[in-house]
Coordinates of C-alpha atoms in Angstrom, one line a residue:
X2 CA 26.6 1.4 -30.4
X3 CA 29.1 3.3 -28.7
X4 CA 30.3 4.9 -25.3
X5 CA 29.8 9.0 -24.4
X6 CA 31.0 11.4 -22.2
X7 CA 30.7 15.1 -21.1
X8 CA 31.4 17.6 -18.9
X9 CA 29.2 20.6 -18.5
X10 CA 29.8 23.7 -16.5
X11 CA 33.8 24.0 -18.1
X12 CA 35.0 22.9 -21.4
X13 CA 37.4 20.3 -19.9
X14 CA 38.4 18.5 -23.0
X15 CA 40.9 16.5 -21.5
X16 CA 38.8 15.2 -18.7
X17 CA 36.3 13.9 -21.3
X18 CA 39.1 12.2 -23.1
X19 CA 40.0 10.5 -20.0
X20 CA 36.1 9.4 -19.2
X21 CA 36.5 8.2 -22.9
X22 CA 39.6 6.0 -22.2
X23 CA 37.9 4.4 -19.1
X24 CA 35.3 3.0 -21.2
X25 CA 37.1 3.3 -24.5
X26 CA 35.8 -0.7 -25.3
X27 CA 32.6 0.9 -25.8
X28 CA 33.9 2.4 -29.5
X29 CA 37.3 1.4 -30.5
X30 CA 37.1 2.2 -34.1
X31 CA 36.9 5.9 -33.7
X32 CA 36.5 8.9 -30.9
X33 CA 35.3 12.9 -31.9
X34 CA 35.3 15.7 -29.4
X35 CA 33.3 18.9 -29.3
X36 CA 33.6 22.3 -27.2
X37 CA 31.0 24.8 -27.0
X38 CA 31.7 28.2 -28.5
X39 CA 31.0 29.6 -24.9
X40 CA 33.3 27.2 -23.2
X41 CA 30.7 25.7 -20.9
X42 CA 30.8 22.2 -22.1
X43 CA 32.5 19.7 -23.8
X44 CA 31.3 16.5 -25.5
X45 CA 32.8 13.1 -26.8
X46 CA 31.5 10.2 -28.7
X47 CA 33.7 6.8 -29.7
X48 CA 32.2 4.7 -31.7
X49 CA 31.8 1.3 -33.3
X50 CA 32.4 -0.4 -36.7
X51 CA 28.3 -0.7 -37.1
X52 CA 28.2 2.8 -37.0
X53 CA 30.7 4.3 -39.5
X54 CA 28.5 6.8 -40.3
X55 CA 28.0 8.3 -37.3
X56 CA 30.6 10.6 -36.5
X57 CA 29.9 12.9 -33.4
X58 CA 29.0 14.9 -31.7
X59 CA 26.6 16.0 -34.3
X60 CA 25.8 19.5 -34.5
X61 CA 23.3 21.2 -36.3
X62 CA 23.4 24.1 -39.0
X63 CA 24.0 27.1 -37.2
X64 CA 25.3 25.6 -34.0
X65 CA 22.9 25.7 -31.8
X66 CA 22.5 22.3 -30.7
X67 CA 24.9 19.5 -30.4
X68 CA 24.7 16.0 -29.6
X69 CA 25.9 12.7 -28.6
X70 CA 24.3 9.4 -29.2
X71 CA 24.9 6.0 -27.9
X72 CA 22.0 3.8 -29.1
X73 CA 19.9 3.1 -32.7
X74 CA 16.3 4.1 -33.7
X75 CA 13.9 1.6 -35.6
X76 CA 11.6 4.0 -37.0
X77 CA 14.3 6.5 -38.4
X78 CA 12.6 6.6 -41.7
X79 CA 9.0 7.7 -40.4
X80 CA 10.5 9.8 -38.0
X81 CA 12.6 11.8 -41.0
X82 CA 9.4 11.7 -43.3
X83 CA 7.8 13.6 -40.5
X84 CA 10.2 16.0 -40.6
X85 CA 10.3 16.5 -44.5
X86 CA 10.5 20.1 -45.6
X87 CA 11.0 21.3 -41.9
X88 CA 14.6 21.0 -41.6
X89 CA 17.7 20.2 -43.8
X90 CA 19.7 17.1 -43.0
X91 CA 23.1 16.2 -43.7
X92 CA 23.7 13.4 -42.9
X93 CA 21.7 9.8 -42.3
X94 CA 22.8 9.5 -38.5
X95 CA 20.3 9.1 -36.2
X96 CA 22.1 11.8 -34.2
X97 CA 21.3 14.4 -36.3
X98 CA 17.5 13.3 -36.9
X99 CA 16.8 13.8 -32.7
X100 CA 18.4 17.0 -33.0
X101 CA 16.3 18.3 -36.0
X102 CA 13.8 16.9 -33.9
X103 CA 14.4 18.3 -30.3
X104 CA 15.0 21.7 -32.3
X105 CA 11.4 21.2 -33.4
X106 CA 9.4 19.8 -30.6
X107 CA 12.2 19.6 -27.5
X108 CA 12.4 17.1 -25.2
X109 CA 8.3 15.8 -26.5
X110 CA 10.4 14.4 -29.3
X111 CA 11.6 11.6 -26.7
X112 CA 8.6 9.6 -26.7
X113 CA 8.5 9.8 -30.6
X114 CA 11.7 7.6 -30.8
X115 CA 11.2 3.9 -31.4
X116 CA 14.7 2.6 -30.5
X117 CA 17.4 1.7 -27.8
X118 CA 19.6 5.4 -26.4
X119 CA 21.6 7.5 -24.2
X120 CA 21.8 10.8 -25.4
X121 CA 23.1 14.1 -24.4
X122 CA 22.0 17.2 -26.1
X123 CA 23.5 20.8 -25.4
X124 CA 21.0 23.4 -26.3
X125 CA 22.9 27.5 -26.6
X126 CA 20.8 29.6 -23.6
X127 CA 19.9 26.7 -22.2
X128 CA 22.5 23.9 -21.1
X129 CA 22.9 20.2 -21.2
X130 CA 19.8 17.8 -21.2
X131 CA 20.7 14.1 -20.8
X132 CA 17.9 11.6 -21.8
X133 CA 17.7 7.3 -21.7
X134 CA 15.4 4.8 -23.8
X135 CA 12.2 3.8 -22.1
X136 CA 13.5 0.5 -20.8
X137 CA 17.2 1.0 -20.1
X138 CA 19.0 -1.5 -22.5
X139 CA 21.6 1.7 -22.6
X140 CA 23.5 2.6 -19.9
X141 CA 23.7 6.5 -18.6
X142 CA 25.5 7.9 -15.4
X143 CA 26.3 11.4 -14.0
X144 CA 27.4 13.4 -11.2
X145 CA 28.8 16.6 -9.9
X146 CA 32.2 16.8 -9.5
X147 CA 34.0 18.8 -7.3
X148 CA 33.3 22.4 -9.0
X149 CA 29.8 21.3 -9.2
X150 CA 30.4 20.7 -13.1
X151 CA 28.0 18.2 -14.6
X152 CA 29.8 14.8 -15.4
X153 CA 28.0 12.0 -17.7
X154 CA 29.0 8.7 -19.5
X155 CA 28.2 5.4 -20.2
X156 CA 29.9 3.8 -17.8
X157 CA 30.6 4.0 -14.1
X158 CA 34.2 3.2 -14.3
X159 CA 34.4 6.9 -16.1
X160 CA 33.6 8.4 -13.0
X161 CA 34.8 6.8 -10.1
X162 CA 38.1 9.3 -9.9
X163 CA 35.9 12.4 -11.1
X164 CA 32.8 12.5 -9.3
X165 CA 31.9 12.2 -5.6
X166 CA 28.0 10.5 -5.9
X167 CA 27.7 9.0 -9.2
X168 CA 23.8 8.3 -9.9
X169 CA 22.0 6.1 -12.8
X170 CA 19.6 8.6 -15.1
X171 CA 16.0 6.2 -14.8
X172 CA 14.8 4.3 -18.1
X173 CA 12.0 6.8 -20.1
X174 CA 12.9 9.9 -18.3
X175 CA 15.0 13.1 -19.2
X176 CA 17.0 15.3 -17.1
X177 CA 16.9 19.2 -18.1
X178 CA 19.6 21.7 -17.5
X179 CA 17.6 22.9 -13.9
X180 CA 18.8 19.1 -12.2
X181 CA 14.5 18.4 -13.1
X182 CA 14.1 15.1 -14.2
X183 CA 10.8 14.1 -16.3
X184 CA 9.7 10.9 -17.3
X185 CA 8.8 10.6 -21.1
X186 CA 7.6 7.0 -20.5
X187 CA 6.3 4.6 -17.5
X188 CA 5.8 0.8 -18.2
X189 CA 2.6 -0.1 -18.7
X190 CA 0.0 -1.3 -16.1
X191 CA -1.3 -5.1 -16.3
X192 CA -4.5 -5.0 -17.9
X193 CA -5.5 -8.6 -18.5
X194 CA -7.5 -7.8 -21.6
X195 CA -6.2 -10.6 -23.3
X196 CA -7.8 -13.7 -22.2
X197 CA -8.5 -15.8 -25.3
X198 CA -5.2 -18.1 -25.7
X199 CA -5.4 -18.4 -29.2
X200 CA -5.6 -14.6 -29.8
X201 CA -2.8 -14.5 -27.6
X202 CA -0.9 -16.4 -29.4
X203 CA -1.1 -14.4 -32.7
X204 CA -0.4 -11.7 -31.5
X205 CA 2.7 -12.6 -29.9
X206 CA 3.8 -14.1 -33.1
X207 CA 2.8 -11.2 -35.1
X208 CA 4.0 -8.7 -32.8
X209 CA 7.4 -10.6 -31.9
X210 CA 8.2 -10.9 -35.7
X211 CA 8.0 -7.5 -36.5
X212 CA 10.4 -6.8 -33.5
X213 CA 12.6 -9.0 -35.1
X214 CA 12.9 -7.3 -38.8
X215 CA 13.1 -3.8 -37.3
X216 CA 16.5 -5.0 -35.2
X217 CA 17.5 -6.8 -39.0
X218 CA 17.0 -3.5 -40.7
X219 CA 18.9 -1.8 -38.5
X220 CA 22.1 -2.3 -40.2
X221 CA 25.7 -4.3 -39.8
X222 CA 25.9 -8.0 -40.1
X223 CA 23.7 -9.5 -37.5
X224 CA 23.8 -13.5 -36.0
X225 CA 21.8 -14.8 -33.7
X226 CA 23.2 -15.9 -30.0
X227 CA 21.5 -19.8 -29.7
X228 CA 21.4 -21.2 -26.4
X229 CA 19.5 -23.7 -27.6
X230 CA 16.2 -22.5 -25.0
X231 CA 12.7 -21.4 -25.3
X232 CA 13.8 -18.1 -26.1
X233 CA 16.8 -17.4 -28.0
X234 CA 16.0 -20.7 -30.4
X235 CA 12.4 -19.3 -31.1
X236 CA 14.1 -15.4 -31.8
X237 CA 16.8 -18.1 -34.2
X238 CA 13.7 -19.0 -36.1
X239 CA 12.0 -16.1 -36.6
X240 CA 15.6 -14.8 -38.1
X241 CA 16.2 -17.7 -39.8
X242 CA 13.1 -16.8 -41.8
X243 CA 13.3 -13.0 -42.4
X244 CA 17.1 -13.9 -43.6
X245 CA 17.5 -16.1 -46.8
X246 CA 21.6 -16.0 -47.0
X247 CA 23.6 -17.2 -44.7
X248 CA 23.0 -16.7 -41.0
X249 CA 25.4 -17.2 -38.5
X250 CA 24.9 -18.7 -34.7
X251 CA 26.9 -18.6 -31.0
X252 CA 26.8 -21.2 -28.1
X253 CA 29.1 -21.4 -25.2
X254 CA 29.0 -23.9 -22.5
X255 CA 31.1 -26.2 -20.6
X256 CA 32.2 -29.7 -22.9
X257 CA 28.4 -31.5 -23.3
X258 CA 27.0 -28.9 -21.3
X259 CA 23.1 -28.9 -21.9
X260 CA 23.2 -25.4 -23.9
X261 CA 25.4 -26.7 -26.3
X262 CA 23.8 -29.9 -27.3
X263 CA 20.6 -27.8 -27.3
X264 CA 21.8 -25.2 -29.5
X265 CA 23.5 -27.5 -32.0
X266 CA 20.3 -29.3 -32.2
X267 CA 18.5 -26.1 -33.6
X268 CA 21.3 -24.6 -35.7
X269 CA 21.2 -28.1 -37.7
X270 CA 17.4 -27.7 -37.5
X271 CA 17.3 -23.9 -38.8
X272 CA 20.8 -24.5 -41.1
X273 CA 23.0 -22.2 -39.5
X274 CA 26.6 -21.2 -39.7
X275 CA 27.5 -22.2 -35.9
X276 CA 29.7 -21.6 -33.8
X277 CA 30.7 -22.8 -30.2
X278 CA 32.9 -21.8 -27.6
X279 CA 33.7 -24.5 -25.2
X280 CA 34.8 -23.5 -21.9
X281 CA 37.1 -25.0 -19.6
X282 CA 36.6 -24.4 -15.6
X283 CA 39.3 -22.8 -15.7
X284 CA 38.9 -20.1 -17.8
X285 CA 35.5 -19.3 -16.3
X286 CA 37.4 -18.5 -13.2
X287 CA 40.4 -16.5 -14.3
X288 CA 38.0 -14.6 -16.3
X289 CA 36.0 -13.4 -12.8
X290 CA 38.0 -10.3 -12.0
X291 CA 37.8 -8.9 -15.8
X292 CA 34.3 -9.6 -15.6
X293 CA 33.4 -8.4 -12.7
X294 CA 35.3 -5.3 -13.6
X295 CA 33.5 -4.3 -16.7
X296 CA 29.9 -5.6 -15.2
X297 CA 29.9 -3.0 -12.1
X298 CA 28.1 -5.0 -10.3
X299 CA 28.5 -8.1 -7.7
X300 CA 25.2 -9.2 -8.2
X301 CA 25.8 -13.3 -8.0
X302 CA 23.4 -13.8 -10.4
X303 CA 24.5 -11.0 -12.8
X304 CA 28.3 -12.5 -12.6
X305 CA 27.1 -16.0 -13.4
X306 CA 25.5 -15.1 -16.5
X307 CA 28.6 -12.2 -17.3
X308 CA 30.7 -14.7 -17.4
X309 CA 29.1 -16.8 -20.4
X310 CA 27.6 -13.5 -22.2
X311 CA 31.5 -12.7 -22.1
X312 CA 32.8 -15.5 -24.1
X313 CA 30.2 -15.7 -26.2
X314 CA 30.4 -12.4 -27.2
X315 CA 34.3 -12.5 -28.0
X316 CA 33.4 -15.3 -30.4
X317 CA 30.4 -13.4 -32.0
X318 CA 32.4 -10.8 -32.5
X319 CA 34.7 -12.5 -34.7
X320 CA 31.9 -12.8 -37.4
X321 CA 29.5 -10.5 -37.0
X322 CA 28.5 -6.4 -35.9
X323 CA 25.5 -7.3 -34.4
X324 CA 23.8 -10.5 -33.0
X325 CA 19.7 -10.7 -31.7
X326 CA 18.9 -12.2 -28.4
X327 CA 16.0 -13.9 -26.1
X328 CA 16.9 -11.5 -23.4
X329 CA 13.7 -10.1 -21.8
X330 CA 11.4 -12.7 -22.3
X331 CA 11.1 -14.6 -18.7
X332 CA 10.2 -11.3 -17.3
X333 CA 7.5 -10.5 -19.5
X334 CA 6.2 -14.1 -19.9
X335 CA 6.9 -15.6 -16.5
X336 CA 9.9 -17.7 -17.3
X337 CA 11.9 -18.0 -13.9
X338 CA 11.0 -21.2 -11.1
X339 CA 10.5 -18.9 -8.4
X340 CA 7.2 -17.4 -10.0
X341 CA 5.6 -20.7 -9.1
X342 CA 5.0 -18.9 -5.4
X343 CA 2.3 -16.9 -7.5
X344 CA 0.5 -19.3 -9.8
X345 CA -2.7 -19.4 -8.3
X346 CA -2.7 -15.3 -7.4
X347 CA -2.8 -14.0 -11.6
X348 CA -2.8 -10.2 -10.0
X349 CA 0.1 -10.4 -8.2
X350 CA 2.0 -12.3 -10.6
X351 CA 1.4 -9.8 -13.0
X352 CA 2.7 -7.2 -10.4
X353 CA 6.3 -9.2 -9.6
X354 CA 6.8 -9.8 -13.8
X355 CA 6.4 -5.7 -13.8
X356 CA 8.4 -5.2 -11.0
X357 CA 11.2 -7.6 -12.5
X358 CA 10.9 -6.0 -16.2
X359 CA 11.3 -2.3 -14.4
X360 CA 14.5 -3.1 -12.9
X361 CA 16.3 -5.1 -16.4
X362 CA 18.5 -1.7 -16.8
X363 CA 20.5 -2.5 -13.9
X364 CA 20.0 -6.7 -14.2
X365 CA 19.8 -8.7 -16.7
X366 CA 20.3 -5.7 -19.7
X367 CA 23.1 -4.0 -17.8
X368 CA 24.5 -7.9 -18.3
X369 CA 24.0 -7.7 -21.7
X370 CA 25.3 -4.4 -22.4
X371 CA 28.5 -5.1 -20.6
X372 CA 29.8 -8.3 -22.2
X373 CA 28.7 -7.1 -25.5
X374 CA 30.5 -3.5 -25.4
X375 CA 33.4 -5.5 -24.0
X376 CA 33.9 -7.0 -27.6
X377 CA 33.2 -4.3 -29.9
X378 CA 29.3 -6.1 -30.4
X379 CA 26.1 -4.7 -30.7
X380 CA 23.3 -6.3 -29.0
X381 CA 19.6 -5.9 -30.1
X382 CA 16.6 -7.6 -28.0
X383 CA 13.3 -8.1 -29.7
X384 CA 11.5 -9.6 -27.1
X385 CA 12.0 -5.7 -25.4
X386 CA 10.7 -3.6 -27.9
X387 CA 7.6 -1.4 -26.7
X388 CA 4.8 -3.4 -28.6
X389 CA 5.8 -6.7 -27.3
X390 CA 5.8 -5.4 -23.8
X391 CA 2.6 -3.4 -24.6
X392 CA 1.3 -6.6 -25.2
X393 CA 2.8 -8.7 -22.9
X394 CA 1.1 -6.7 -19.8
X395 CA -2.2 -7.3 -21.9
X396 CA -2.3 -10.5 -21.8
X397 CA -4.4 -11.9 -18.9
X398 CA -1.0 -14.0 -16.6
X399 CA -3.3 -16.6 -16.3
X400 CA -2.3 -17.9 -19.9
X401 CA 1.2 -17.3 -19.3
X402 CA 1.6 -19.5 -16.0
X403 CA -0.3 -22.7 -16.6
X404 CA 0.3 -26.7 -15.6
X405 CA 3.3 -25.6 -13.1
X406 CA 5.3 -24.2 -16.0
X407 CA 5.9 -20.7 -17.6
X408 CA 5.9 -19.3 -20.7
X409 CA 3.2 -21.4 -22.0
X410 CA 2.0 -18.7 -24.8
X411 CA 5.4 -18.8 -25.9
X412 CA 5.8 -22.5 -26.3
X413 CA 2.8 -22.8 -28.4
X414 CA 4.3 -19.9 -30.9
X415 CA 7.5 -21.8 -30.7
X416 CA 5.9 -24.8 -31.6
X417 CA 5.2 -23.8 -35.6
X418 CA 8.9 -22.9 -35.7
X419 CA 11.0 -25.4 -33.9
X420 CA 11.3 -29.0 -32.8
X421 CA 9.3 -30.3 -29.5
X422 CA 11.6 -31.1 -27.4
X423 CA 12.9 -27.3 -27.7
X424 CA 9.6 -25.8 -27.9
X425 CA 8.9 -27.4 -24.7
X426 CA 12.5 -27.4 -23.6
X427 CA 12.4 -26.8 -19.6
X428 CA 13.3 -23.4 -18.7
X429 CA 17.5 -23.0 -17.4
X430 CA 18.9 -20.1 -16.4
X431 CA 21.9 -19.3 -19.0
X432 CA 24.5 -20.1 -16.7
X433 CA 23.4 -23.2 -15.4
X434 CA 22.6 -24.6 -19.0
X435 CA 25.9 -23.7 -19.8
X436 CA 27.7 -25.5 -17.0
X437 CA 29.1 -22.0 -15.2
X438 CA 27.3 -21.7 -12.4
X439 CA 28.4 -25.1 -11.6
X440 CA 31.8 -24.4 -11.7
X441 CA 31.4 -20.9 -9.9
X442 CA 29.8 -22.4 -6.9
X443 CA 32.2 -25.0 -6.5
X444 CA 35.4 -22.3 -6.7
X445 CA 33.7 -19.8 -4.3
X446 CA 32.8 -23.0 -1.9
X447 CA 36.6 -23.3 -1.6
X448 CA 38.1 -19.9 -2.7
X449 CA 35.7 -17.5 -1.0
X450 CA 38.1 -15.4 1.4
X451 CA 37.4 -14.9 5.4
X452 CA 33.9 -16.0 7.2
X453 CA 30.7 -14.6 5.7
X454 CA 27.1 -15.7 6.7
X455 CA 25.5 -15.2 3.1
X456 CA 26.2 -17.0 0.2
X457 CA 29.9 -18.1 -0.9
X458 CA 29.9 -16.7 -4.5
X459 CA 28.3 -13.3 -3.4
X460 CA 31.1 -13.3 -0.5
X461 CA 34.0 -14.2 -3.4
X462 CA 32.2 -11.8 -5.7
X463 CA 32.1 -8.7 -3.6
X464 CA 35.6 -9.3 -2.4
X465 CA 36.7 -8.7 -6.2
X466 CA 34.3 -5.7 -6.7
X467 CA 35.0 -3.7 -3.9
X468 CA 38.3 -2.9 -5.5
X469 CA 37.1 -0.9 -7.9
X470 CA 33.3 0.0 -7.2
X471 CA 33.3 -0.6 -3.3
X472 CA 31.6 3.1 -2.6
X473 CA 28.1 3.4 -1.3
X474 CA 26.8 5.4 -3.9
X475 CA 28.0 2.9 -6.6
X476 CA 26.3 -0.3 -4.4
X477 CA 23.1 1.9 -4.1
X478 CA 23.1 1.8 -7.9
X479 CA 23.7 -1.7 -8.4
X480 CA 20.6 -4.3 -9.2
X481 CA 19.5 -7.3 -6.8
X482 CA 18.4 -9.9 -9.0
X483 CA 15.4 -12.3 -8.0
X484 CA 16.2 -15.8 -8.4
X485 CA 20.0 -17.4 -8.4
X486 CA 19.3 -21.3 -8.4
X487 CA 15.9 -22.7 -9.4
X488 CA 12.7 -22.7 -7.4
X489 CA 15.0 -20.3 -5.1
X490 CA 13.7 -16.6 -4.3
X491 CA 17.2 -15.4 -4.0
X492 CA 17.6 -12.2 -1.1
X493 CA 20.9 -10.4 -1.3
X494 CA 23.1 -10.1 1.7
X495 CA 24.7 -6.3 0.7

């Protein structure tokens, strides 16, 4: 993966190196800069280790078009069979395959592309079209700054000091040179076709391991993040068994938090290389303002869980390019407490798990992204690739929500693959298994500054992100997650 930035309207190659810098730990191991002919825009690309052979902006033959990329494709081979005798490649980047692409079809090609992206393309005659993968997992800003020039990047923190109303580009839609935006893809309707439980449980298993070897075959070492629940553990397996050398695995928690006995319970079951990272509480809390920082967000839920995807990234990254994770599921397969409210109304449970899985980019995936980048790490998420949630908004929620607990299809698919007890493992949030949120709430409790009438940690929380992100454009961006604390339908107070 990697971070991107342009300016369109002026080739200002110097304000794209600075957008670069802001969000430089996106691609440490390497930065390329393009400017059109024309002098009308200017591109920038720094990349990651897992990618050293994608050095952009990409360009093709004669100039016309020129790309950056931040993101992978899972069906590049198919996609570049298709293309066979139509164009000449080269290189193997999957850069340069959407632009032999968009050269051939234009922006059509989007919904063609089985994989996570934010891309820019600059077309000669026509300007600069910015498009994002169907379900978010990577992150794309713009704005206008004060010349009305066309900013973009990865990253908000690249245009807080160049653009006066930054705005997020919407998962599955593409925004021409004319300010139009289209959408190339829209999440699928519940259709409860689904209803027999054992035909749901195939497929899920079928489906869900085919995910998982298109994010193996993507390239770079790859581990597995193990938090010892439902969902990572069951993703663990299904590695475990698509990988016959050695496989390596990442817990962090609090000393003899839950998570970690959990997760060394299943490593020893699947034979893992594992690796934990014990926290102390104070740690967690010096670590608040750098995480809060590179999350962009407030969000108390979001910080929680930042601060544990944070450390466990930095000790991923140690070992491996890539690791797999559960992300995804409990939106898909009603995981969460608070979906109790709905178990005995299937339609509009069905309508809060689509709600929740529409707004990921800027919850739980823009968590993910963040912490990753941070360290140099590529994150991959099976349980969001496009057939799963095909099929998850198939199957009829009454076999997803059953006995007062969630998740039930996936429980029995996790039961030919790992012990009972985590099969049936009840369902913590990742910072409460871990033993952060714990420690969070009992610093805000005393550390939250001045009087509030909301919640402590969101009070102690905001106070550190209005520093840096405290416009209204940026909070109008920002995701509201559902649920903070078990059974508890969390409602923001800014």
């Amino acid at each position: 993966m990697s971070g991107i930035a342009g300016i369109w309207g002026r080739a200002d190659q110097e304000g794209v190196k600075q957008m670069l810098e802001a969000q430089m730990h996106r691609g440490p191991h390497g930065r390329g800069l393009w400017t059109s002919p024309g002098g009308r825009c200017a591109l920038g690309h720094d990349r990651l280790a897992i990618d050293r052979d994608e050095e952009q902006p990409v360009g093709t033959e004669d100039g016309t078009l020129w790309a950056v990329l931040d993101g992978e494709l899972y069906n590049r081979e198919t996609l570049r069979r298709r293309l066979e005798g139509r164009c000449r490649f080269r290189t193997g980047t999957d850069a340069e395959l959407i632009l032999h692409l968009f050269a051939q079809e234009g922006p059509d090609c989007l919904r063609h592309l089985d994989g996570v992206f934010a891309l820019a393309i600059w077309k000669e005659g026509d300007g600069l079209y910015l498009a994002r993968d169907p379900l978010g997992v990577k992150p794309l800003y713009f704005g206008l700054d004060d010349q009305g020039h066309l900013c973009f990047a990865s990253e908000i923190k690249a245009l807080t000091d160049r653009v006066q109303e930054i705005r997020t580009l919407s998962p599955g839609s593409c925004r021409l040179p004319d300010g139009t935006v289209i959408t190339f893809y829209t999440l699928p309707e519940p259709r409860a076709e689904v209803t027999d439980p054992e035909q749901a449980v195939r497929a899920v298993e079928q489906t869900l391991r085919q995910a998982v070897r298109k994010r193996l075959a993507a390239g770079g070492t790859v581990g597995v993040l193990l938090s010892g629940g439902l969902d990572s553990s069951l993703i663990a397996a299904m590695v475990r068994q698509e990988v016959s050398g050695e496989l390596h695995s990442f817990a962090v928690g609090l000393a003899d938090s839950p998570d970690l006995r959990s997760a060394r319970r299943v490593a020893e079951f699947l034979g893992t290389v594992h690796h934990e990272r014990v926290l102390t509480p104070q740690e967690i809390t010096a670590a608040l303002p750098r995480v809060i920082r590179l999350l962009e967000s407030c969000d108390p839920a979001l910080v929680r869980g930042s601060i544990a995807n944070f450390f466990v990234a930095e000790e991923a990254s140690r070992y491996v390019e890539a690791v797999l994770s559960g992300e995804g599921a409990d939106e898909l397969f009603a995981g969460y407490h608070y979906l109790a409210e709905w178990a005995d109304q299937p339609h509009a449970l069905s309508r809060e798990l689509r709600e929740i899985t529409a707004a990921l980019h800027h919850t739980s995936l823009q968590r993910c992204d963040r912490m990753a980048q941070a360290h140099g790490l590529t994150i991959r998420i099976p349980f969001l690739d496009l057939e799963v949630v095909d099929l998850a908004f198939r199957i009829d929620p009454a076999l997803k929500w059953q006995g007062g607990e969630g998740k039930r299809i996936l429980r029995r698919v996790a039961a030919s693959y790992l012990p009972l007890e985590i099969a049936q493992r009840n369902k913590e949030k990742f910072a409460i298994g871990t033993g952060v949120a714990q420690v969070l709430e009992r610093y805000a409790a005393s550390s939250a500054p001045g009087s509030w009438d909301g919640h402590p940690e969101e009070q102690l929380y905001w106070s550190i992100f209005r520093k840096w992100y405290g416009r209204q454009d940026i909070l109008a961006q920002m995701g509201r997650s559902r649920s903070l604390n078990p059974t508890q339908r969390w409602v923001a107070s800014i």
